[in-house]
Coordinates of C-alpha atoms and ligand atoms in Angstrom, one line a residue:
M150 CA 91.5 84.4 101.2
K151 CA 89.7 86.6 103.3
A152 CA 88.0 89.6 102.1
H153 CA 89.6 92.2 100.7
R154 CA 90.2 95.1 103.2
Y155 CA 91.6 97.7 100.8
T156 CA 90.6 98.6 97.1
M157 CA 92.8 98.2 94.2
K158 CA 91.4 101.0 92.1
W159 CA 92.5 104.7 93.0
D160 CA 90.1 107.5 93.6
L161 CA 90.6 110.3 91.4
D162 CA 87.3 111.7 91.8
V163 CA 88.7 113.5 94.8
F164 CA 90.6 115.7 92.1
F165 CA 88.1 116.0 89.4
K166 CA 84.7 114.2 89.0
G167 CA 83.5 112.2 86.1
G168 CA 87.0 111.0 84.5
S169 CA 88.3 112.1 80.7
Q170 CA 84.3 113.8 80.3
S171 CA 84.9 116.1 83.7
K172 CA 83.1 119.1 83.1
E173 CA 85.3 120.6 86.5
F174 CA 88.7 119.5 85.1
K175 CA 87.6 121.2 82.0
Q176 CA 86.6 124.1 83.3
Y177 CA 90.3 123.9 85.1
V178 CA 92.1 123.8 82.1
E179 CA 90.3 126.9 80.6
R180 CA 90.9 128.7 83.5
L181 CA 94.5 127.7 83.5
E182 CA 95.2 128.2 79.6
Q183 CA 93.9 132.3 80.3
D184 CA 96.2 132.7 82.8
A185 CA 98.6 131.5 81.2
Q186 CA 98.2 134.1 78.9
T187 CA 97.8 136.8 81.6
F188 CA 101.2 135.7 83.0
D189 CA 102.6 136.1 79.5
T190 CA 101.6 139.6 79.7
E191 CA 102.7 140.1 82.8
V192 CA 106.3 138.7 82.3
K193 CA 106.4 140.5 79.1
E194 CA 105.7 143.9 80.6
L195 CA 107.7 143.3 84.1
P196 CA 109.8 146.5 85.0
V197 CA 113.3 144.5 86.2
T198 CA 113.9 147.2 88.7
D199 CA 110.6 146.6 90.5
T200 CA 110.8 144.4 93.6
E201 CA 107.0 144.2 94.3
A202 CA 106.3 143.1 90.7
W203 CA 109.1 140.7 90.4
K204 CA 107.7 139.2 93.8
K205 CA 103.9 139.3 92.3
V206 CA 105.1 137.0 89.1
I207 CA 107.2 134.6 90.7
R208 CA 104.2 133.9 93.2
F209 CA 102.1 133.6 90.0
L210 CA 104.6 131.5 88.3
Q211 CA 104.5 129.2 91.4
N212 CA 100.8 129.2 91.2
I213 CA 100.6 128.4 87.6
G214 CA 103.2 125.9 87.9
T215 CA 101.1 123.7 90.9
R216 CA 98.0 124.0 88.8
L217 CA 99.7 122.7 85.6
S218 CA 101.4 119.7 87.4
Q219 CA 97.8 118.7 89.3
A220 CA 96.6 118.6 85.8
H221 CA 99.1 116.6 84.1
S222 CA 99.2 114.4 87.4
F223 CA 95.6 114.0 86.4
V224 CA 95.4 113.3 82.6
S225 CA 98.3 110.7 83.3
C226 CA 96.6 108.9 85.5
L227 CA 93.7 108.8 83.3
T228 CA 95.8 107.8 80.2
A229 CA 97.2 104.9 82.3
Q230 CA 94.3 103.2 84.0
N231 CA 92.9 102.8 80.2
V232 CA 95.1 103.1 77.1
K233 CA 92.5 103.1 74.8
D234 CA 90.6 106.6 76.7
E235 CA 90.7 108.6 73.1
Q236 CA 89.4 111.8 75.2
A237 CA 92.1 111.7 77.9
K238 CA 94.6 111.7 74.9
L239 CA 92.9 114.7 73.6
L240 CA 93.3 116.7 76.9
Q241 CA 96.9 115.2 77.0
G242 CA 97.8 117.1 73.9
R243 CA 95.7 120.1 75.1
L244 CA 98.4 120.3 78.2
S245 CA 101.2 120.1 75.9
Q246 CA 100.3 123.4 74.0
L247 CA 99.8 124.4 77.4
D248 CA 103.4 123.7 78.0
A249 CA 104.5 125.3 74.9
V250 CA 103.4 128.9 76.1
L251 CA 104.6 128.4 78.9
H252 CA 107.8 127.3 78.3
R253 CA 108.1 130.3 75.7
T254 CA 106.8 132.5 78.7
G255 CA 110.1 130.9 81.1
T256 CA 112.4 131.9 77.7
R257 CA 111.1 135.8 78.1
L258 CA 111.3 135.3 82.1
D259 CA 115.1 134.0 81.9
Q260 CA 115.9 137.3 79.8
K261 CA 114.1 139.9 82.5
M262 CA 116.5 138.1 85.3
L263 CA 119.5 138.5 83.0
E264 CA 118.4 142.3 83.0
V265 CA 118.4 142.4 86.6
S266 CA 121.7 143.8 88.3
E267 CA 123.9 141.7 90.4
K268 CA 123.3 143.7 93.4
D269 CA 119.2 144.3 92.9
W270 CA 119.2 140.7 92.3
D271 CA 120.7 139.5 95.4
A272 CA 118.5 141.8 97.2
L273 CA 115.5 140.1 95.5
L274 CA 116.8 136.9 96.6
K275 CA 117.3 137.6 100.5
D276 CA 113.4 138.8 100.6
S277 CA 112.2 137.0 103.5
E278 CA 109.1 135.6 100.6
I279 CA 111.5 134.9 98.0
Q280 CA 114.5 133.3 99.8
P281 CA 112.9 129.7 100.3
V282 CA 113.0 129.8 96.7
S283 CA 116.2 131.5 96.1
F284 CA 117.6 128.3 95.2
K285 CA 116.0 127.7 92.2
L286 CA 115.8 131.3 91.0
R287 CA 119.3 131.4 91.2
E288 CA 120.4 128.3 89.6
Q289 CA 117.7 129.0 86.6
R290 CA 119.4 132.8 86.1
R291 CA 122.8 131.3 86.6
R292 CA 121.9 128.4 83.7
A293 CA 120.4 131.4 81.4
K294 CA 123.6 133.4 81.7
E295 CA 126.1 130.0 80.5
K296 CA 123.9 130.2 77.5
M297 CA 123.9 132.2 74.6
A298 CA 122.4 135.4 73.8
P299 CA 118.5 134.9 74.3
E300 CA 117.4 135.1 70.1
L301 CA 120.0 132.7 69.8
E302 CA 118.8 130.3 72.1
S303 CA 115.0 130.6 70.6
L304 CA 116.7 129.5 67.3
V305 CA 118.4 126.2 68.3
G306 CA 115.2 125.7 70.3
D307 CA 113.2 126.2 66.7
L308 CA 116.3 124.5 65.1
S309 CA 115.9 121.7 67.2
V310 CA 112.9 120.0 66.3
D311 CA 114.3 118.8 62.9
G312 CA 117.7 119.0 64.3
Y313 CA 117.8 117.0 67.4
H314 CA 114.7 115.7 68.5
A315 CA 114.2 114.5 65.1
W316 CA 117.3 111.9 65.8
G317 CA 116.0 110.6 68.4
D318 CA 112.3 110.4 66.9
L319 CA 114.1 108.5 64.0
Y320 CA 116.0 105.7 66.6
D321 CA 112.1 105.3 67.6
T322 CA 110.9 104.7 64.3
I323 CA 113.7 101.9 63.4
V324 CA 113.3 100.3 67.2
G325 CA 109.6 100.1 66.3
R326 CA 109.7 98.6 63.0
M327 CA 112.0 95.9 64.0
S328 CA 111.0 92.5 64.2
I329 CA 112.7 89.4 65.7
P330 CA 111.9 86.1 64.3
F331 CA 111.8 83.6 67.1
E332 CA 111.0 79.9 67.5
E333 CA 108.9 78.7 70.4
D334 CA 106.6 75.7 70.8
G335 CA 108.0 74.7 66.6
E336 CA 106.5 77.9 65.5
V337 CA 108.5 80.7 64.2
K338 CA 107.2 84.2 65.6
E339 CA 108.3 87.4 64.9
L340 CA 108.6 89.7 68.3
S341 CA 108.7 93.2 69.0
V342 CA 112.2 94.5 70.2
G343 CA 110.4 94.9 73.7
Q344 CA 109.2 91.1 73.5
A345 CA 112.4 89.6 72.7
N346 CA 114.1 91.8 75.5
N347 CA 111.5 90.0 78.0
K348 CA 112.9 86.4 76.7
L349 CA 116.9 87.8 78.1
H350 CA 114.9 87.4 82.0
S351 CA 113.9 83.7 80.9
S352 CA 114.6 81.0 83.2
N353 CA 115.9 79.2 80.5
R354 CA 119.4 79.5 79.1
Q355 CA 119.0 78.4 75.8
T356 CA 116.1 80.9 75.1
R357 CA 118.0 83.3 76.6
Q358 CA 120.8 82.5 74.5
R359 CA 118.5 82.4 71.2
A360 CA 116.7 85.3 72.1
F361 CA 120.3 87.3 72.9
R362 CA 121.5 86.0 69.0
Q363 CA 118.4 87.0 67.2
L364 CA 118.4 90.5 68.5
S365 CA 121.9 90.8 68.4
E366 CA 121.7 90.0 64.3
A367 CA 118.8 91.8 64.2
W368 CA 120.7 95.2 65.6
E369 CA 123.5 94.6 63.2
K370 CA 121.0 95.0 60.1
E371 CA 119.9 98.3 61.9
S372 CA 123.3 99.3 63.2
D373 CA 124.3 101.9 59.8
L374 CA 121.2 103.6 61.1
C375 CA 121.4 103.5 64.3
A376 CA 125.1 104.8 64.1
S377 CA 124.2 107.5 61.4
A378 CA 121.3 108.9 64.2
L379 CA 123.8 108.8 67.1
N380 CA 126.7 110.3 65.3
H381 CA 124.4 113.2 64.1
L382 CA 122.6 113.6 67.8
A383 CA 125.7 114.1 69.3
G384 CA 127.3 116.1 66.6
Y385 CA 124.3 118.5 67.2
R386 CA 124.9 118.5 71.1
L387 CA 128.9 118.9 70.7
N388 CA 128.1 121.7 68.5
L389 CA 125.8 123.6 70.3
Y390 CA 128.0 123.4 74.0
R391 CA 131.2 124.7 71.5
N392 CA 129.0 127.6 70.6
R393 CA 128.0 128.1 74.3
G394 CA 131.8 128.1 75.3
W395 CA 131.5 124.7 77.4
D396 CA 134.4 122.9 77.4
S397 CA 133.3 119.2 79.1
V398 CA 130.5 117.2 77.3
L399 CA 129.8 116.3 81.4
K400 CA 129.0 119.9 82.3
E401 CA 125.6 120.0 81.0
P402 CA 124.6 116.1 82.8
V403 CA 126.2 117.2 86.1
E404 CA 124.5 120.9 86.2
I405 CA 120.9 119.1 85.3
N406 CA 121.5 117.0 88.7
R407 CA 123.1 119.2 90.8
M408 CA 126.1 117.5 91.4
S409 CA 129.7 118.3 90.5
E410 CA 132.2 116.3 88.4
A411 CA 134.5 115.5 91.4
T412 CA 131.8 114.0 92.9
L413 CA 130.7 111.7 89.7
Q414 CA 134.4 110.8 89.8
T415 CA 135.2 109.8 93.0
M416 CA 131.7 107.6 93.1
W417 CA 132.9 105.9 90.3
D418 CA 136.5 105.5 91.7
V419 CA 135.3 104.0 94.3
I420 CA 132.9 101.6 92.6
S421 CA 135.8 100.3 90.7
Q422 CA 137.7 99.5 93.8
N423 CA 135.1 97.8 94.9
K424 CA 134.1 95.3 92.2
A425 CA 135.7 92.1 93.6
K426 CA 133.0 91.5 96.1
I427 CA 130.6 91.7 93.0
L428 CA 132.6 89.6 90.9
E429 CA 132.6 86.7 93.7
Y430 CA 128.6 86.7 93.5
M431 CA 128.5 86.7 89.6
K432 CA 130.7 83.8 90.1
R433 CA 128.6 81.9 92.5
K434 CA 125.9 82.8 90.2
A435 CA 127.0 81.4 87.2
S436 CA 128.1 78.3 89.4
L437 CA 124.2 78.1 90.8
L438 CA 123.5 78.4 87.2
G439 CA 125.8 75.2 86.1
L440 CA 127.9 77.8 84.3
K441 CA 132.0 78.5 84.3
A442 CA 131.0 82.1 83.7
L443 CA 128.2 84.6 83.3
S444 CA 127.5 85.7 80.1
W445 CA 125.3 89.1 79.5
Y446 CA 122.6 87.4 78.8
D447 CA 122.5 85.6 82.1
I448 CA 123.2 88.9 84.4
Y449 CA 119.6 89.1 85.2
A450 CA 118.0 85.5 85.0
P451 CA 116.3 84.3 88.2
V452 CA 118.2 81.4 90.0
S453 CA 114.7 80.1 91.2
T454 CA 112.0 79.1 89.5
K455 CA 109.6 78.9 92.0
E456 CA 107.7 81.9 93.2
Q457 CA 105.6 82.8 96.2
K458 CA 102.5 84.8 96.1
V459 CA 101.1 87.8 98.3
S460 CA 97.7 89.0 98.2
Y461 CA 97.7 92.7 97.8
D462 CA 96.3 92.7 101.8
E463 CA 99.0 91.0 103.1
A464 CA 101.9 93.2 100.8
A465 CA 99.8 96.5 102.5
D466 CA 100.4 95.0 105.9
F467 CA 104.0 93.8 105.6
I468 CA 105.1 97.2 103.4
T469 CA 103.0 99.3 106.7
E470 CA 104.5 97.1 109.4
Q471 CA 108.4 97.5 107.8
F472 CA 108.1 101.3 107.5
G473 CA 106.8 101.8 111.0
R474 CA 109.9 99.7 112.4
F475 CA 111.7 102.9 110.9
S476 CA 109.6 105.8 111.4
P477 CA 105.7 105.8 112.6
A478 CA 105.1 108.6 110.4
M479 CA 106.2 106.9 107.2
A480 CA 103.7 103.8 108.8
N481 CA 100.6 106.3 109.1
F482 CA 101.5 107.4 105.6
A483 CA 101.3 104.6 104.0
K484 CA 98.2 103.2 105.7
T485 CA 96.6 106.4 104.9
A486 CA 97.6 105.5 100.9
F487 CA 95.8 102.5 101.3
E488 CA 92.8 103.1 102.9
L489 CA 91.9 106.4 101.0
R490 CA 92.6 104.9 97.8
W491 CA 95.9 106.3 96.5
I492 CA 96.8 103.3 94.6
E493 CA 95.5 101.9 91.2
A494 CA 97.0 98.2 91.9
E495 CA 94.0 96.2 89.9
D496 CA 95.3 93.3 87.7
R497 CA 93.4 93.9 84.3
P498 CA 93.5 94.2 80.9
G499 CA 94.0 97.9 79.3
K500 CA 96.1 99.5 82.0
R501 CA 99.8 100.8 80.9
P502 CA 102.3 98.3 81.7
G503 CA 104.7 100.0 84.5
G504 CA 104.2 102.0 87.7
F505 CA 104.9 105.3 88.5
C506 CA 103.8 107.8 91.3
T507 CA 102.2 111.1 90.3
T508 CA 102.0 114.2 92.9
F509 CA 98.9 116.3 93.0
P510 CA 100.7 119.2 94.0
E511 CA 97.2 121.2 94.8
S512 CA 95.8 118.4 97.1
G513 CA 98.9 117.6 98.7
Q514 CA 98.0 114.1 97.7
S515 CA 99.8 111.6 95.0
R516 CA 98.8 108.5 92.9
I517 CA 100.6 105.3 92.9
F518 CA 99.9 103.2 89.4
M519 CA 101.1 99.7 88.7
T520 CA 99.2 96.5 88.3
Y521 CA 99.7 93.8 91.2
A522 CA 99.6 90.1 90.6
G523 CA 101.1 88.9 93.9
T524 CA 105.0 88.5 93.1
A525 CA 107.6 89.5 95.2
S526 CA 108.6 92.0 92.6
N527 CA 105.0 93.8 92.7
V528 CA 105.5 94.3 96.6
A529 CA 108.9 95.5 95.7
T530 CA 107.0 98.2 93.2
L531 CA 104.6 99.0 95.8
A532 CA 107.2 99.9 98.4
H533 CA 109.0 101.9 95.9
E534 CA 106.7 104.3 94.6
L535 CA 104.9 104.8 98.2
G536 CA 108.8 105.7 99.0
H537 CA 108.1 108.7 95.7
A538 CA 104.7 109.4 97.4
Y539 CA 106.2 109.7 101.0
H540 CA 109.1 111.7 99.5
S541 CA 106.0 114.4 97.8
Y542 CA 104.3 114.0 101.1
V543 CA 107.0 115.7 103.7
M544 CA 107.1 118.5 100.9
R545 CA 103.6 119.0 100.7
D546 CA 103.9 122.3 102.3
L547 CA 106.9 123.7 100.1
P548 CA 106.6 126.6 98.1
S549 CA 106.4 125.3 93.9
L550 CA 109.8 126.0 93.4
A551 CA 111.5 124.4 96.6
R552 CA 109.8 121.5 95.6
R553 CA 111.9 120.5 92.0
Y554 CA 114.4 117.8 92.8
S555 CA 116.6 116.9 90.1
M556 CA 117.0 113.1 89.2
S557 CA 120.0 112.2 91.2
V558 CA 118.0 112.7 94.1
A559 CA 114.5 111.4 92.5
E560 CA 115.4 108.0 93.5
T561 CA 116.4 108.7 96.9
A562 CA 112.9 107.9 99.1
S563 CA 111.9 105.0 96.6
T564 CA 115.1 103.0 96.8
F565 CA 115.5 103.5 100.8
A566 CA 111.9 102.3 100.9
E567 CA 112.2 99.4 98.9
T568 CA 115.6 98.4 100.5
L569 CA 113.6 98.5 104.0
V570 CA 110.9 95.6 102.5
A571 CA 113.4 94.1 100.6
D572 CA 115.4 93.4 103.5
A573 CA 112.6 92.8 105.8
A574 CA 111.1 90.1 103.3
I575 CA 114.4 88.4 103.3
Q576 CA 114.6 88.2 107.1
H577 CA 111.0 86.8 106.8
A578 CA 111.1 84.8 104.1
S579 CA 110.1 81.1 104.7
T580 CA 112.7 79.1 103.0
K581 CA 116.4 79.0 102.3
E582 CA 115.5 78.8 98.5
Q583 CA 113.4 82.1 98.6
K584 CA 115.7 83.6 100.7
I585 CA 118.1 83.2 98.1
A586 CA 115.8 84.5 95.3
L587 CA 115.2 87.5 97.0
L588 CA 118.8 88.2 97.9
E589 CA 119.8 87.4 94.5
D590 CA 117.0 90.2 93.2
K591 CA 119.0 92.8 94.9
L592 CA 122.5 91.9 94.1
Q593 CA 121.4 91.4 90.3
R594 CA 120.1 95.5 90.7
A595 CA 123.7 95.9 92.1
V596 CA 125.1 94.9 89.1
A597 CA 123.0 96.8 86.8
F598 CA 124.2 100.1 88.8
F599 CA 127.8 99.1 89.8
M600 CA 128.7 97.6 86.2
D601 CA 126.3 97.9 83.7
I602 CA 125.4 101.6 83.8
H603 CA 129.3 101.6 84.8
A604 CA 129.9 100.2 81.3
R605 CA 127.5 103.0 79.6
F606 CA 128.8 105.9 81.2
L607 CA 132.5 104.6 80.0
F608 CA 131.3 104.2 76.6
E609 CA 129.4 107.7 76.3
T610 CA 132.4 109.7 78.1
R611 CA 134.6 108.4 75.8
F612 CA 132.1 108.0 72.6
Y613 CA 131.8 112.0 72.8
E614 CA 135.6 112.4 73.0
K615 CA 136.4 110.4 70.0
R616 CA 133.2 112.0 67.9
S617 CA 134.4 115.7 68.8
K618 CA 137.3 114.4 66.2
G619 CA 134.8 112.9 63.6
L620 CA 132.0 110.4 62.7
L621 CA 132.2 106.9 64.0
T622 CA 131.2 103.6 62.2
A623 CA 129.1 100.8 63.4
A624 CA 132.0 98.9 64.0
D625 CA 133.9 101.6 66.4
L626 CA 131.1 101.6 68.3
N627 CA 130.8 97.9 68.8
Q628 CA 134.2 98.6 69.3
L629 CA 134.3 101.1 71.9
T630 CA 130.9 99.1 74.0
L631 CA 132.7 96.1 74.1
E632 CA 136.0 98.1 75.6
A633 CA 133.7 99.6 78.0
E634 CA 131.9 96.6 78.8
K635 CA 135.2 94.6 79.4
E636 CA 136.0 97.4 81.7
A637 CA 133.3 97.8 83.7
F638 CA 132.9 94.3 84.1
Q639 CA 136.7 94.0 84.8
G640 CA 136.6 90.6 82.3
A641 CA 134.3 89.1 84.2
L642 CA 131.7 88.0 81.6
E643 CA 132.1 85.0 78.8
E644 CA 130.2 87.1 76.2
Y645 CA 129.5 90.5 75.9
H646 CA 127.0 92.6 74.1
P647 CA 128.8 95.1 71.6
H648 CA 125.9 96.1 70.3
F649 CA 124.4 97.4 73.5
W650 CA 125.2 101.1 72.0
A651 CA 122.6 100.6 69.2
S652 CA 120.1 98.7 71.5
K653 CA 119.9 100.8 74.8
L654 CA 117.2 103.6 74.0
H655 CA 118.6 106.2 76.8
F656 CA 121.7 106.9 74.3
Y657 CA 119.3 108.4 72.1
I658 CA 117.1 110.3 74.5
T659 CA 117.6 113.8 73.4
G660 CA 115.4 115.9 76.1
V661 CA 118.2 114.3 79.0
P662 CA 121.7 113.6 77.8
F663 CA 123.7 110.9 80.1
Y664 CA 120.9 109.2 81.1
N665 CA 122.8 106.5 83.2
F666 CA 125.1 107.5 85.8
P667 CA 122.2 109.4 88.1
Y668 CA 120.6 105.9 88.2
T669 CA 123.6 104.8 90.1
F670 CA 124.4 108.1 92.0
G671 CA 120.7 107.9 93.0
Y672 CA 121.1 103.8 94.4
L673 CA 124.4 104.5 96.1
F674 CA 123.3 108.1 97.4
S675 CA 119.9 106.1 99.3
T676 CA 122.1 103.0 100.4
G677 CA 124.4 105.4 101.8
I678 CA 121.3 106.8 103.8
Y679 CA 120.0 103.8 104.6
A680 CA 123.5 102.6 106.2
R681 CA 123.0 105.8 108.5
A682 CA 119.2 104.9 109.4
Q683 CA 120.6 100.9 110.3
Q684 CA 123.2 102.6 112.6
E685 CA 121.2 105.0 114.4
G686 CA 117.5 103.2 113.9
P687 CA 114.6 105.4 114.6
A688 CA 116.2 108.4 115.4
F689 CA 117.3 108.8 112.4
A690 CA 113.7 109.4 110.9
D691 CA 113.3 113.1 111.5
R692 CA 116.8 114.1 109.9
Y693 CA 115.9 111.5 107.2
V694 CA 112.4 113.7 106.5
A695 CA 114.7 116.9 107.0
L696 CA 116.8 115.6 104.1
L697 CA 114.0 115.0 102.0
R698 CA 112.6 118.5 102.2
D699 CA 115.9 119.7 101.6
T700 CA 116.1 117.9 97.9
G701 CA 114.2 120.6 96.0
S702 CA 116.6 123.4 97.2
M703 CA 120.6 122.5 97.2
T704 CA 123.1 120.4 95.3
V705 CA 123.7 117.0 96.6
E706 CA 127.2 117.7 98.2
G707 CA 125.2 120.7 100.4
L708 CA 122.6 118.0 101.2
A709 CA 125.0 115.2 102.2
Q710 CA 127.4 117.6 104.3
K711 CA 124.2 119.5 105.9
H712 CA 122.4 116.2 106.9
L713 CA 124.9 113.5 106.8
G714 CA 128.0 115.6 108.0
V715 CA 129.8 113.8 105.0
D716 CA 131.8 115.5 101.5
L717 CA 130.4 113.6 98.6
T718 CA 133.7 114.3 97.0
R719 CA 135.8 112.2 99.4
P720 CA 135.8 108.0 99.1
D721 CA 134.1 107.7 102.9
F722 CA 130.7 108.1 102.5
W723 CA 130.1 106.0 99.6
Q724 CA 132.7 103.2 100.8
T725 CA 130.0 103.1 103.7
A726 CA 127.2 102.6 101.2
I727 CA 129.3 100.1 99.3
R728 CA 129.9 98.3 102.6
V729 CA 125.7 97.5 102.5
V730 CA 125.9 95.5 99.0
H731 CA 129.1 93.8 100.3
E732 CA 127.4 92.5 103.0
D733 CA 124.7 91.1 101.0
V734 CA 127.2 89.5 98.9
D735 CA 128.3 87.9 101.7
R736 CA 124.9 86.8 103.0
F737 CA 124.3 85.3 99.5
L738 CA 127.8 83.2 99.3
Q739 CA 126.5 81.9 103.0
L740 CA 123.5 80.6 101.9
T741 CA 124.7 79.5 98.8
E742 CA 127.6 77.4 100.1
K743 CA 127.5 74.0 99.3
Ligands
ZN970 ZN1 111.5 105.3 91.0

């Protein structure tokens, strides 16, 4: 193998020298802490009718926000690269305290916004300095207005620590102490939930099936506790909504994702109408695995056991080349990221699992974290994270309040980049078997977004509906899950997963409600954009950047209308996006025909 051209370790010294022992960083945090206090005083004393004072506070807010992100990014890179870095954990604790201080100031600022008259507020937002961040400010004021009086919301915040978030913590405790007996090589081992879940991806069906049975049994044992946690956190949420005068349980989730309920409904309708093709794929996959129909534990199973390794340099070149076919700017960006060591990819012990991309807004740079071992899925992750980094890069000169995008569009650039590379990899695959494996990997994602996540959405919506009338037993929850799964998979599975409601952490996340549909939205929104890029070729590259730059300052409907000329509440756009997936299914069916 030829010498490594690209280093697989990232450069953090360019931000602060010396890692978690950095004196420079310590001083940075100290200044930030002092400024946070000053900022709090300025907000407290802000004369709400004074435009210049408002402008000063908004400038200050953005400045502090940028520096705090910079600090958070640095610390998350430190804790990820070495999970045993105790000093980094202390720094993390210190930043959490700073977050809490700024959160309180934020509530104070919301209150001040509500004290401004409509007329003065409109005038302020039209000011040439404020206008670029007016979307975010308008949103913040509207959200504050739709809540209860500030002193009540502040009480809610205090009570939620033990009365709401604690249910999520309890769930984590339940999962943390669970142990799943699993026999391997004639020896029974006790597995954690995470370890047992990994067995569901095994290429051996018996292994998958046994893991599934053991997991189901374990969840059944804990189901009364899980049911209690789920019932109470949902009850808390429903009561809060009622007191705020909100009538729909979807109000908060769609608001957070800057979309309308109509868009969400249209998306699910179009997906439901287009599942037949996906079922064809599932049927073929079943026959490749020697089965009549797939069961829950077969969905994410590989169809091939052979895997070809790709070196890091090869992956870097391949990704850069594929980006370049669509946009030279994107290719240059990727090249810079590899050359200037924006990526931590080394395969070594002591690193956190998984991958992420984080932005250093003050420096206009990003850092990507992952462990690269040369698999096809590693190449996909690398492309995915570079997509995130590109998204931040094209927004780097925007004011801080115009750079914050919602979860619904957060995966637009990453999915787009991943698809560019995945499609090229399929095209360049040297054997038919490899082609099939890569294509199948892509289609598994379609099943996840169209069926699996749809089931979660249906379950959660119906659960809240029933919960508003009373408590549900574990048996009720099993039944509700089973019905949602059967509907979402259109009856295609042989065996379902009735304990899914207990097993999925996302239902217990209190920070974000309905942690499911934004995934599907993001995937399909990006796929629709990809379809447009295929149609228009490199000519679309500039408009793609313009769209990304607006993700922090528009609703999803606004983005689609302005940059793609489509109405997301109508089926057309979604239909075009699904066609891309259908083409993959056709290719898969063709390749696997006997
Ligand atoms: Zn991502």
